[in-house]
Amino acid sequence: MKELLNDAIEEIVFPPSVEIYAEKLDNPHLHVWVVSLRRMGYPSLFLMGDMRGRKMLNLSVEDPFDRCACVFRIDPPSDLKAMVTLYKRLFEQVDVLQAGIFRLPLKVKVLVSSGDESWLEKLILQEKIRGEEYFSFQEKISEPKLKKLFDSLKLDHKVILKNEGVDVFLRRPTWLNEEFVPLMHEVGVLLRKRYGLIGAQNPPKDTFLSLRVSYETFLRDEFSLVAFLDDFLEKLRRIYIILLRCFEEVSSSA
């Protein structure tokens, strides 16, 4: 993946340095311009550059515009063909293109970076001093782990990568009758707690139950999201069958 970013960054026409916006900024050296694009619900690809002319191309789990305060908007470069081509190769389409000025640090988990390596090393060192993990998150992401993350986005259930973890939105199972959805949702919440999980935020309307899996868990070699979800839903189905039998026995004895 890093090779793909390396190739793309060589062809990109970059915006001017942050220096041209210096009069509008308090401490310009602490600011960067950012140009990002993404497909809704998918990772973001963003360019960034600073006062000294340093530049990086980054693939992150979320878009900086969603997690960080933009100081003000700027016009994006006129030629982003290489960047758009790379993103479409990864995620098929681009829904949102934005450009703006941000104050460092950018607090989005980065999967891979290309560009000024000394700048990247400095950002990672600063994060470690602060006890944060954003650009430094990529140190945990090998090519196999990156593929594992990308493969999760192709599952039947909706999966979205967030700073906090891997959010999974389960649709109503085909074996579950509509009338029992509220009851089984509550059972699912209890089962979710047994696994030590919490729910995800902002679930789509068709979500039956949401789960948030930590990156610590997800990135383990032995962890399979598909196997985990199959096991979770099978346990839920067995509970459902037991409850149905109980209802039938109560009804027949009434």
mmCIF file of C-alpha atoms in Angstrom:
data_model
loop_
_atom_site.group_PDB
_atom_site.id
_atom_site.type_symbol
_atom_site.label_atom_id
_atom_site.label_comp_id
_atom_site.label_asym_id
_atom_site.label_seq_id
_atom_site.Cartn_x
_atom_site.Cartn_y
_atom_site.Cartn_z
ATOM 1 C CA MET A 1 0.000 0.000 0.000
ATOM 2 C CA LYS A 2 2.809 2.427 0.820
ATOM 3 C CA GLU A 3 4.154 1.931 -2.710
ATOM 4 C CA LEU A 4 0.793 3.015 -4.147
ATOM 5 C CA LEU A 5 0.872 6.178 -2.041
ATOM 6 C CA ASN A 6 4.487 6.805 -3.050
ATOM 7 C CA ASP A 7 3.541 6.616 -6.731
ATOM 8 C CA ALA A 8 0.516 8.877 -6.283
ATOM 9 C CA ILE A 9 2.336 11.574 -4.325
ATOM 10 C CA GLU A 10 4.858 11.946 -7.158
ATOM 11 C CA GLU A 11 2.058 12.922 -9.564
ATOM 12 C CA ILE A 12 0.003 15.233 -7.345
ATOM 13 C CA VAL A 13 -0.002 19.001 -7.880
ATOM 14 C CA PHE A 14 0.121 20.432 -4.359
ATOM 15 C CA PRO A 15 -1.529 23.606 -3.011
ATOM 16 C CA PRO A 16 0.725 26.534 -2.041
ATOM 17 C CA SER A 17 2.476 26.534 1.336
ATOM 18 C CA VAL A 18 0.549 27.517 4.463
ATOM 19 C CA GLU A 19 2.714 30.649 4.353
ATOM 20 C CA ILE A 20 0.237 32.382 2.023
ATOM 21 C CA TYR A 21 -2.389 32.157 4.787
ATOM 22 C CA ALA A 22 -0.011 33.344 7.541
ATOM 23 C CA GLU A 23 -1.766 36.679 8.081
ATOM 24 C CA LYS A 24 -4.980 34.847 8.953
ATOM 25 C CA LEU A 25 -3.352 32.475 11.438
ATOM 26 C CA ASP A 26 -2.120 32.640 14.995
ATOM 27 C CA ASN A 27 1.169 30.670 15.021
ATOM 28 C CA PRO A 28 1.172 29.650 11.318
ATOM 29 C CA HIS A 29 3.908 27.058 11.945
ATOM 30 C CA LEU A 30 1.392 25.050 13.991
ATOM 31 C CA HIS A 31 -1.035 24.806 11.068
ATOM 32 C CA VAL A 32 -1.325 22.635 7.963
ATOM 33 C CA TRP A 33 -3.433 22.658 4.841
ATOM 34 C CA VAL A 34 -5.428 19.490 4.266
ATOM 35 C CA VAL A 35 -7.080 18.170 1.115
ATOM 36 C CA SER A 36 -9.204 15.087 1.739
ATOM 37 C CA LEU A 37 -11.492 12.821 -0.219
ATOM 38 C CA ARG A 38 -13.575 9.849 0.814
ATOM 39 C CA ARG A 39 -16.490 7.613 0.113
ATOM 40 C CA MET A 40 -19.180 7.848 2.783
ATOM 41 C CA GLY A 41 -18.561 5.239 5.485
ATOM 42 C CA TYR A 42 -15.067 4.401 4.217
ATOM 43 C CA PRO A 43 -11.492 5.457 5.094
ATOM 44 C CA SER A 44 -10.223 8.866 3.996
ATOM 45 C CA LEU A 45 -7.253 9.753 1.791
ATOM 46 C CA PHE A 46 -5.802 13.143 2.664
ATOM 47 C CA LEU A 47 -2.913 15.366 1.680
ATOM 48 C CA MET A 48 -1.302 17.698 4.174
ATOM 49 C CA GLY A 49 1.412 20.332 4.009
ATOM 50 C CA ASP A 50 2.924 22.900 6.363
ATOM 51 C CA MET A 51 4.664 26.284 6.534
ATOM 52 C CA ARG A 52 8.033 24.730 5.634
ATOM 53 C CA GLY A 53 6.701 23.093 2.488
ATOM 54 C CA ARG A 54 6.711 19.568 3.920
ATOM 55 C CA LYS A 55 4.042 17.303 2.461
ATOM 56 C CA MET A 56 2.457 13.920 3.200
ATOM 57 C CA LEU A 57 -0.233 11.708 1.722
ATOM 58 C CA ASN A 58 -2.134 9.668 4.313
ATOM 59 C CA LEU A 59 -4.798 6.986 4.422
ATOM 60 C CA SER A 60 -6.816 7.267 7.648
ATOM 61 C CA VAL A 61 -9.758 5.463 9.233
ATOM 62 C CA GLU A 62 -11.724 8.719 9.406
ATOM 63 C CA ASP A 63 -11.667 12.053 7.618
ATOM 64 C CA PRO A 64 -9.924 14.978 9.383
ATOM 65 C CA PHE A 65 -12.967 17.125 8.583
ATOM 66 C CA ASP A 66 -15.114 14.760 10.664
ATOM 67 C CA ARG A 67 -12.876 14.625 13.747
ATOM 68 C CA CYS A 68 -10.879 17.878 13.824
ATOM 69 C CA ALA A 69 -11.815 21.559 13.824
ATOM 70 C CA CYS A 70 -11.168 23.216 10.465
ATOM 71 C CA VAL A 71 -9.884 26.783 10.971
ATOM 72 C CA PHE A 72 -11.173 27.851 7.562
ATOM 73 C CA ARG A 73 -11.874 26.360 4.149
ATOM 74 C CA ILE A 74 -9.684 26.793 1.084
ATOM 75 C CA ASP A 75 -10.074 25.927 -2.581
ATOM 76 C CA PRO A 76 -8.764 22.433 -3.409
ATOM 77 C CA PRO A 77 -6.050 22.030 -6.063
ATOM 78 C CA SER A 78 -7.349 21.901 -9.622
ATOM 79 C CA ASP A 79 -5.564 18.643 -10.462
ATOM 80 C CA LEU A 80 -6.182 15.751 -8.068
ATOM 81 C CA LYS A 81 -6.376 13.063 -10.744
ATOM 82 C CA ALA A 82 -3.669 10.841 -9.215
ATOM 83 C CA MET A 83 -5.244 11.078 -5.773
ATOM 84 C CA VAL A 84 -8.758 10.370 -7.063
ATOM 85 C CA THR A 85 -7.519 7.474 -9.204
ATOM 86 C CA LEU A 86 -5.801 5.875 -6.217
ATOM 87 C CA TYR A 87 -8.849 6.268 -3.998
ATOM 88 C CA LYS A 88 -11.211 4.799 -6.591
ATOM 89 C CA ARG A 89 -8.848 1.876 -6.999
ATOM 90 C CA LEU A 90 -9.226 1.201 -3.279
ATOM 91 C CA PHE A 91 -12.870 2.110 -2.599
ATOM 92 C CA GLU A 92 -14.546 2.481 -6.016
ATOM 93 C CA GLN A 93 -15.943 6.004 -5.694
ATOM 94 C CA VAL A 94 -15.398 9.470 -4.214
ATOM 95 C CA ASP A 95 -18.368 11.150 -2.506
ATOM 96 C CA VAL A 96 -16.741 14.076 -0.706
ATOM 97 C CA LEU A 97 -13.784 16.348 -1.569
ATOM 98 C CA GLN A 98 -12.769 19.047 0.920
ATOM 99 C CA ALA A 99 -9.854 21.391 1.587
ATOM 100 C CA GLY A 100 -9.040 23.549 4.579
ATOM 101 C CA ILE A 101 -6.552 24.790 7.151
ATOM 102 C CA PHE A 102 -6.153 22.873 10.430
ATOM 103 C CA ARG A 103 -4.161 23.377 13.592
ATOM 104 C CA LEU A 104 -1.934 20.465 14.588
ATOM 105 C CA PRO A 105 -2.236 17.824 15.908
ATOM 106 C CA LEU A 106 -4.609 16.061 13.520
ATOM 107 C CA LYS A 107 -6.451 13.486 15.598
ATOM 108 C CA VAL A 108 -7.369 10.753 13.127
ATOM 109 C CA LYS A 109 -5.867 7.266 13.160
ATOM 110 C CA VAL A 110 -3.601 6.911 10.126
ATOM 111 C CA LEU A 111 -3.156 3.524 8.448
ATOM 112 C CA VAL A 112 -0.268 4.424 6.143
ATOM 113 C CA SER A 113 1.653 7.569 5.147
ATOM 114 C CA SER A 114 3.919 8.633 2.302
ATOM 115 C CA GLY A 115 6.006 11.759 1.886
ATOM 116 C CA ASP A 116 8.367 13.586 4.228
ATOM 117 C CA GLU A 117 9.632 10.767 6.485
ATOM 118 C CA SER A 118 11.443 13.070 8.938
ATOM 119 C CA TRP A 119 8.229 15.031 9.455
ATOM 120 C CA LEU A 120 6.305 11.797 10.004
ATOM 121 C CA GLU A 121 8.875 10.619 12.556
ATOM 122 C CA LYS A 122 8.567 13.937 14.399
ATOM 123 C CA LEU A 123 4.760 13.717 14.500
ATOM 124 C CA ILE A 124 4.947 10.144 15.810
ATOM 125 C CA LEU A 125 7.478 11.123 18.486
ATOM 126 C CA GLN A 126 5.274 14.010 19.630
ATOM 127 C CA GLU A 127 2.313 11.641 19.921
ATOM 128 C CA LYS A 128 4.273 9.178 22.018
ATOM 129 C CA ILE A 129 5.301 11.982 24.364
ATOM 130 C CA ARG A 130 1.632 12.999 24.702
ATOM 131 C CA GLY A 131 0.480 9.390 25.057
ATOM 132 C CA GLU A 132 -1.631 9.582 21.884
ATOM 133 C CA GLU A 133 -1.979 7.282 18.898
ATOM 134 C CA TYR A 134 -2.942 8.811 15.579
ATOM 135 C CA PHE A 135 -0.117 8.919 13.023
ATOM 136 C CA SER A 136 1.705 6.388 15.199
ATOM 137 C CA PHE A 137 -1.208 3.939 14.768
ATOM 138 C CA GLN A 138 0.293 2.885 11.424
ATOM 139 C CA GLU A 139 3.179 1.242 13.279
ATOM 140 C CA LYS A 140 0.700 -1.519 14.173
ATOM 141 C CA ILE A 141 -0.616 -1.912 10.617
ATOM 142 C CA SER A 142 1.254 -4.423 8.468
ATOM 143 C CA GLU A 143 0.079 -5.199 4.925
ATOM 144 C CA PRO A 144 -1.804 -8.334 6.106
ATOM 145 C CA LYS A 145 -3.522 -6.342 8.866
ATOM 146 C CA LEU A 146 -4.430 -3.585 6.404
ATOM 147 C CA LYS A 147 -5.970 -6.199 4.110
ATOM 148 C CA LYS A 148 -7.858 -7.620 7.085
ATOM 149 C CA LEU A 149 -9.313 -4.178 7.805
ATOM 150 C CA PHE A 150 -10.244 -3.604 4.159
ATOM 151 C CA ASP A 151 -11.819 -7.067 3.865
ATOM 152 C CA SER A 152 -14.074 -6.276 6.818
ATOM 153 C CA LEU A 153 -15.603 -3.433 4.785
ATOM 154 C CA LYS A 154 -16.907 -5.987 2.263
ATOM 155 C CA LEU A 155 -18.983 -8.057 4.699
ATOM 156 C CA ASP A 156 -22.766 -8.401 4.411
ATOM 157 C CA HIS A 157 -23.104 -6.451 7.636
ATOM 158 C CA LYS A 158 -22.159 -2.768 7.526
ATOM 159 C CA VAL A 159 -18.682 -2.137 8.963
ATOM 160 C CA ILE A 160 -17.195 1.324 9.522
ATOM 161 C CA LEU A 161 -13.692 2.069 10.798
ATOM 162 C CA LYS A 162 -13.624 4.749 13.497
ATOM 163 C CA ASN A 163 -10.915 6.198 15.720
ATOM 164 C CA GLU A 164 -12.369 4.241 18.629
ATOM 165 C CA GLY A 165 -12.582 0.858 16.910
ATOM 166 C CA VAL A 166 -14.295 -1.250 14.254
ATOM 167 C CA ASP A 167 -18.036 -0.531 14.281
ATOM 168 C CA VAL A 168 -20.318 -3.345 13.096
ATOM 169 C CA PHE A 169 -24.010 -2.826 12.334
ATOM 170 C CA LEU A 170 -25.935 -6.094 12.276
ATOM 171 C CA ARG A 171 -29.089 -6.327 10.190
ATOM 172 C CA ARG A 172 -32.070 -8.304 11.406
ATOM 173 C CA PRO A 173 -31.314 -12.020 10.925
ATOM 174 C CA THR A 174 -33.634 -13.841 8.506
ATOM 175 C CA TRP A 175 -34.637 -16.292 11.262
ATOM 176 C CA LEU A 176 -35.923 -13.519 13.521
ATOM 177 C CA ASN A 177 -39.629 -12.639 13.238
ATOM 178 C CA GLU A 178 -40.403 -8.932 13.184
ATOM 179 C CA GLU A 179 -42.546 -9.085 16.331
ATOM 180 C CA PHE A 180 -39.618 -10.374 18.401
ATOM 181 C CA VAL A 181 -37.085 -7.766 17.243
ATOM 182 C CA PRO A 182 -37.400 -5.477 20.326
ATOM 183 C CA LEU A 183 -37.034 -8.420 22.708
ATOM 184 C CA MET A 184 -34.081 -9.951 20.888
ATOM 185 C CA HIS A 185 -32.407 -6.568 20.602
ATOM 186 C CA GLU A 186 -32.362 -6.373 24.405
ATOM 187 C CA VAL A 187 -31.080 -9.952 24.586
ATOM 188 C CA GLY A 188 -28.392 -8.964 22.076
ATOM 189 C CA VAL A 189 -27.354 -6.018 24.257
ATOM 190 C CA LEU A 190 -26.907 -8.370 27.220
ATOM 191 C CA LEU A 191 -24.947 -10.849 25.099
ATOM 192 C CA ARG A 192 -22.815 -8.002 23.783
ATOM 193 C CA LYS A 193 -21.919 -7.064 27.350
ATOM 194 C CA ARG A 194 -20.874 -10.662 28.041
ATOM 195 C CA TYR A 195 -18.267 -10.223 25.296
ATOM 196 C CA GLY A 196 -17.104 -6.976 26.884
ATOM 197 C CA LEU A 197 -18.320 -4.900 23.934
ATOM 198 C CA ILE A 198 -20.281 -1.678 23.649
ATOM 199 C CA GLY A 199 -22.599 -0.439 20.935
ATOM 200 C CA ALA A 200 -21.496 1.721 18.018
ATOM 201 C CA GLN A 201 -22.652 5.300 17.540
ATOM 202 C CA ASN A 202 -25.006 6.602 14.835
ATOM 203 C CA PRO A 203 -26.356 3.260 13.563
ATOM 204 C CA PRO A 204 -28.123 3.184 10.159
ATOM 205 C CA LYS A 205 -31.912 2.846 10.244
ATOM 206 C CA ASP A 206 -31.883 -0.837 9.270
ATOM 207 C CA THR A 207 -29.559 -1.794 12.155
ATOM 208 C CA PHE A 208 -30.789 -4.579 14.444
ATOM 209 C CA LEU A 209 -27.805 -4.396 16.806
ATOM 210 C CA SER A 210 -24.442 -2.638 16.747
ATOM 211 C CA LEU A 211 -21.065 -3.723 18.108
ATOM 212 C CA ARG A 212 -17.753 -1.933 18.532
ATOM 213 C CA VAL A 213 -14.659 -4.144 18.373
ATOM 214 C CA SER A 214 -11.433 -2.585 19.648
ATOM 215 C CA TYR A 215 -8.406 -2.483 17.353
ATOM 216 C CA GLU A 216 -6.467 -4.341 20.025
ATOM 217 C CA THR A 217 -8.856 -7.268 19.570
ATOM 218 C CA PHE A 218 -9.385 -6.931 15.823
ATOM 219 C CA LEU A 219 -5.679 -6.824 14.936
ATOM 220 C CA ARG A 220 -4.827 -10.034 16.768
ATOM 221 C CA ASP A 221 -3.724 -12.689 14.290
ATOM 222 C CA GLU A 222 -6.137 -15.245 15.736
ATOM 223 C CA PHE A 223 -9.177 -12.942 15.580
ATOM 224 C CA SER A 224 -11.621 -13.323 12.683
ATOM 225 C CA LEU A 225 -14.502 -10.859 12.496
ATOM 226 C CA VAL A 226 -16.516 -13.258 10.319
ATOM 227 C CA ALA A 227 -16.068 -16.136 12.778
ATOM 228 C CA PHE A 228 -16.843 -13.863 15.723
ATOM 229 C CA LEU A 229 -20.082 -12.583 14.162
ATOM 230 C CA ASP A 230 -21.142 -16.105 13.162
ATOM 231 C CA ASP A 231 -20.606 -17.277 16.743
ATOM 232 C CA PHE A 232 -22.391 -14.247 18.206
ATOM 233 C CA LEU A 233 -25.436 -14.647 15.967
ATOM 234 C CA GLU A 234 -25.585 -18.406 16.523
ATOM 235 C CA LYS A 235 -25.708 -17.873 20.291
ATOM 236 C CA LEU A 236 -28.450 -15.311 19.763
ATOM 237 C CA ARG A 237 -30.397 -17.724 17.536
ATOM 238 C CA ARG A 238 -30.240 -20.482 20.160
ATOM 239 C CA ILE A 239 -31.546 -18.119 22.824
ATOM 240 C CA TYR A 240 -34.326 -17.112 20.435
ATOM 241 C CA ILE A 241 -35.363 -20.758 19.904
ATOM 242 C CA ILE A 242 -35.456 -21.352 23.663
ATOM 243 C CA LEU A 243 -37.604 -18.262 24.188
ATOM 244 C CA LEU A 244 -39.983 -19.320 21.409
ATOM 245 C CA ARG A 245 -40.446 -22.703 23.079
ATOM 246 C CA CYS A 246 -41.132 -21.021 26.397
ATOM 247 C CA PHE A 247 -43.763 -18.794 24.792
ATOM 248 C CA GLU A 248 -45.360 -21.791 23.096
ATOM 249 C CA GLU A 249 -45.511 -23.733 26.376
ATOM 250 C CA VAL A 250 -47.049 -20.791 28.196
ATOM 251 C CA SER A 251 -49.604 -20.285 25.411
ATOM 252 C CA SER A 252 -50.585 -23.954 25.291
ATOM 253 C CA SER A 253 -51.057 -24.142 29.056
ATOM 254 C CA ALA A 254 -53.112 -20.966 29.264
#
